[in-house]
Tab-separated table of C-alpha atoms in Angstrom:
chain	number	residue	atom	x	y	z
J	1113	LYS	CA	6.647	11.588	-11.090
J	1114	MET	CA	7.690	8.406	-12.010
J	1115	SER	CA	11.891	8.160	-12.272
J	1116	LYS	CA	14.642	5.664	-10.877
J	1117	SER	CA	15.531	8.967	-8.539
J	1118	ALA	CA	12.319	9.379	-7.350
J	1119	GLY	CA	12.146	5.498	-6.256
J	1120	ASN	CA	9.035	4.737	-7.911
J	1121	TYR	CA	10.656	3.480	-11.400
J	1122	ILE	CA	8.847	0.433	-12.412
J	1123	ALA	CA	10.740	-1.732	-15.589
J	1124	LEU	CA	8.172	-2.829	-18.095
J	1125	ASP	CA	9.878	-6.307	-18.281
J	1126	ALA	CA	10.056	-6.451	-14.255
J	1127	LYS	CA	8.587	-9.932	-12.987
J	1128	PRO	CA	5.123	-9.696	-12.179
J	1129	ASN	CA	5.744	-10.307	-8.475
J	1130	TYR	CA	8.151	-7.705	-8.407
J	1131	MET	CA	5.816	-5.378	-10.182
J	1132	TYR	CA	2.879	-5.726	-8.145
J	1133	GLY	CA	4.820	-4.707	-4.869
J	1134	LYS	CA	6.125	-1.678	-6.099
J	1135	ILE	CA	2.641	-0.690	-7.896
J	1136	MET	CA	1.342	-1.335	-4.164
J	1137	SER	CA	3.674	0.805	-2.836
J	1138	VAL	CA	2.829	3.585	-4.925
J	1139	PRO	CA	1.425	6.831	-2.351
J	1140	ASP	CA	-2.467	7.115	-2.364
J	1141	ILE	CA	-2.205	10.632	-4.035
J	1142	LEU	CA	-0.504	9.285	-7.130
J	1143	VAL	CA	-2.882	6.278	-7.840
J	1144	LYS	CA	-5.423	8.104	-9.974
J	1145	LYS	CA	-2.638	9.319	-12.641
J	1146	TYR	CA	-0.826	6.123	-12.069
J	1147	PHE	CA	-4.331	4.848	-14.008
J	1148	LEU	CA	-4.977	7.689	-15.792
J	1149	LEU	CA	-1.511	7.281	-17.826
J	1150	LEU	CA	-1.090	3.365	-17.723
J	1151	THR	CA	-4.150	1.971	-18.530
J	1152	ASP	CA	-7.423	2.160	-20.466
J	1153	LEU	CA	-9.894	2.755	-17.367
J	1154	GLU	CA	-11.710	5.652	-16.983
J	1155	GLU	CA	-11.831	7.548	-13.656
J	1156	LYS	CA	-15.842	5.881	-12.875
J	1157	ASP	CA	-14.116	2.760	-13.058
J	1158	PHE	CA	-11.976	2.972	-9.665
J	1159	ILE	CA	-12.739	6.446	-8.341
J	1160	LEU	CA	-15.541	4.548	-5.598
J	1161	LEU	CA	-13.130	1.997	-4.658
J	1162	SER	CA	-11.152	2.491	-1.495
J	1163	ALA	CA	-7.503	3.530	-1.721
J	1164	LEU	CA	-6.344	-0.040	-1.121
J	1165	ASP	CA	-8.677	-1.943	-3.858
J	1166	GLN	CA	-7.640	1.239	-5.957
J	1167	LYS	CA	-4.394	-0.141	-6.000
J	1168	LYS	CA	-4.471	-3.826	-6.208
J	1169	LEU	CA	-6.744	-2.839	-9.717
J	1170	LEU	CA	-3.910	-1.125	-11.118
J	1171	ALA	CA	-1.321	-3.407	-10.128
J	1172	ARG	CA	-3.571	-6.113	-11.530
J	1173	SER	CA	-4.635	-3.937	-14.586
J	1174	ILE	CA	-0.931	-3.345	-15.841
J	1175	ILE	CA	0.778	-6.646	-15.038
J	1176	TYR	CA	-2.577	-7.958	-17.072
J	1177	PHE	CA	-1.416	-5.885	-20.027
J	1178	LEU	CA	2.402	-6.736	-19.724
J	1179	HIS	CA	1.894	-10.123	-18.610
J	1180	SER	CA	-1.410	-12.323	-18.520
J	1181	GLN	CA	-4.607	-12.570	-16.282
J	1182	ASN	CA	-2.880	-15.760	-14.598
J	1183	GLN	CA	0.321	-13.962	-13.720
J	1184	ALA	CA	-1.696	-10.548	-12.011
J	1185	GLU	CA	-3.869	-12.967	-10.090
J	1186	LYS	CA	-0.457	-15.160	-8.746
J	1187	ALA	CA	1.058	-12.062	-7.829
J	1188	GLN	CA	-1.855	-10.228	-5.806
J	1189	LYS	CA	-2.133	-14.156	-4.022
J	1190	THR	CA	1.854	-13.877	-3.191
J	1191	PHE	CA	1.693	-10.169	-2.543
J	1192	PHE	CA	-0.831	-10.629	0.162
J	1193	GLY	CA	-0.469	-14.048	0.840
J	1194	ASN	CA	-2.864	-14.243	3.899
J	1195	ALA	CA	-2.221	-11.164	5.293
J	1196	GLU	CA	-5.795	-9.687	4.635
J	1197	GLU	CA	-7.360	-12.975	6.291
J	1198	LYS	CA	-5.184	-12.520	8.954
J	1199	ALA	CA	-6.063	-8.636	9.404
J	1200	GLN	CA	-8.372	-8.361	12.154
J	1201	LYS	CA	-9.106	-4.708	12.797
J	1202	GLU	CA	-9.976	-1.706	10.545
J	1203	TYR	CA	-8.118	1.474	11.329
J	1204	GLU	CA	-9.712	4.714	10.135
J	1205	VAL	CA	-6.902	7.320	9.897
J	1206	LEU	CA	-6.753	10.884	8.629
J	1207	ARG	CA	-4.965	11.754	5.878
J	1208	GLY	CA	-1.638	12.901	7.119
J	1209	ILE	CA	-0.885	11.500	10.200
J	1210	ALA	CA	2.677	9.926	11.037
J	1211	TRP	CA	3.349	6.323	11.884
J	1212	PHE	CA	4.883	7.463	15.172
J	1213	ALA	CA	1.784	9.133	16.176
J	1214	PHE	CA	-0.481	6.269	14.774
J	1215	LEU	CA	1.625	3.403	16.586
J	1216	MET	CA	1.498	4.982	20.093
J	1217	GLU	CA	-2.092	6.682	20.081
J	1218	ASN	CA	-3.242	3.006	19.194
J	1219	ARG	CA	-0.918	1.381	21.781
J	1220	PHE	CA	1.381	-0.464	19.523
J	1221	SER	CA	3.801	1.140	21.560
J	1222	SER	CA	4.372	2.835	24.632
J	1223	SER	CA	6.146	6.035	23.271
J	1224	ILE	CA	7.304	7.949	20.322
J	1225	SER	CA	10.832	6.491	20.770
J	1226	GLU	CA	9.560	3.135	20.958
J	1227	ALA	CA	7.402	3.327	17.827
J	1228	LYS	CA	10.722	4.721	15.970
J	1229	ARG	CA	12.616	1.668	17.211
J	1230	LEU	CA	9.797	-0.753	15.937
J	1231	ILE	CA	10.038	0.595	12.615
J	1232	GLU	CA	13.769	1.481	12.336
J	1233	GLN	CA	14.594	-2.317	12.953
J	1234	GLY	CA	12.104	-3.339	10.664
J	1235	GLY	CA	8.984	-4.224	12.449
J	1236	VAL	CA	6.465	-2.643	10.429
J	1237	SER	CA	5.374	-2.925	6.712
J	1238	LEU	CA	2.763	-1.797	4.833
J	1239	ASN	CA	1.689	-3.835	1.722
J	1240	GLY	CA	4.581	-5.882	2.096
J	1241	VAL	CA	6.573	-3.237	2.214
J	1242	LYS	CA	8.971	-2.167	5.143
J	1243	VAL	CA	8.078	1.026	6.513
J	1244	LYS	CA	10.998	3.372	6.800
J	1245	ARG	CA	11.944	6.547	9.136
J	1246	ASN	CA	11.906	8.724	6.196
J	1247	ASP	CA	8.199	7.505	5.329
J	1248	PRO	CA	6.277	8.870	8.208
J	1249	ILE	CA	2.901	9.266	6.614
J	1250	ILE	CA	0.751	6.468	6.777
J	1251	GLU	CA	-0.896	5.377	3.481
J	1252	SER	CA	-4.006	2.794	3.025
J	1253	GLY	CA	-3.368	-0.894	3.289
J	1254	ILE	CA	-2.635	-3.956	5.181
J	1255	ALA	CA	0.065	-3.238	7.909
J	1256	LYS	CA	1.861	-6.135	9.945
J	1257	ILE	CA	3.030	-4.625	13.214
J	1258	GLY	CA	5.935	-6.635	14.807
J	1259	LYS	CA	5.770	-10.676	14.085
J	1260	LYS	CA	1.784	-11.336	14.246
J	1261	GLN	CA	-0.202	-8.600	13.891
J	1262	PHE	CA	-1.818	-7.817	11.108
J	1263	ILE	CA	-4.492	-4.712	10.533
J	1264	LYS	CA	-6.254	-3.026	7.704
J	1265	ILE	CA	-5.667	1.081	7.475
J	1266	LYS	CA	-7.780	3.041	5.872
J	1267	ILE	CA	-7.200	6.791	5.203
J	1268	LYS	CA	-10.202	9.207	5.526
J	1269	GLU	CA	-10.081	12.940	4.476
J	1270	ALA	CA	-10.543	15.122	7.461
J	1271	THR	CA	-13.582	17.448	7.220
J	1272	THR	CA	-14.298	20.990	7.338
């Protein structure tokens, strides 16, 4: 559901950079619906892409439609800056893992309380959006932890 009250509303007249950021913060599980509702792309055009690449394509497609290809490319460059180039390591994370557990297990913090403090103080962001304490589940994308540490997170499904 896209709405102001759900916090995922994106105005059609929003500036490209703002729109790009809002689209990148869409939960992975909703990306397919956004594609099917908001673009003329078919599932075969995006299904094989990683979650991060799907969001990039979605954002570029929508901004291209509403603004221009040039604005879409500029918005992507502005959003990521050189964070993607700085991302030294890629982590594959099972869907549903909480940020606190991820930070502790991968030694970005020494305890759950330190991980919570890091998040509460704005020290963790994903795709340019600060992670909040009430957003505990990790999504795919480029994460910034602390002031200088960039990592790429890829969500994988649990196998049975």
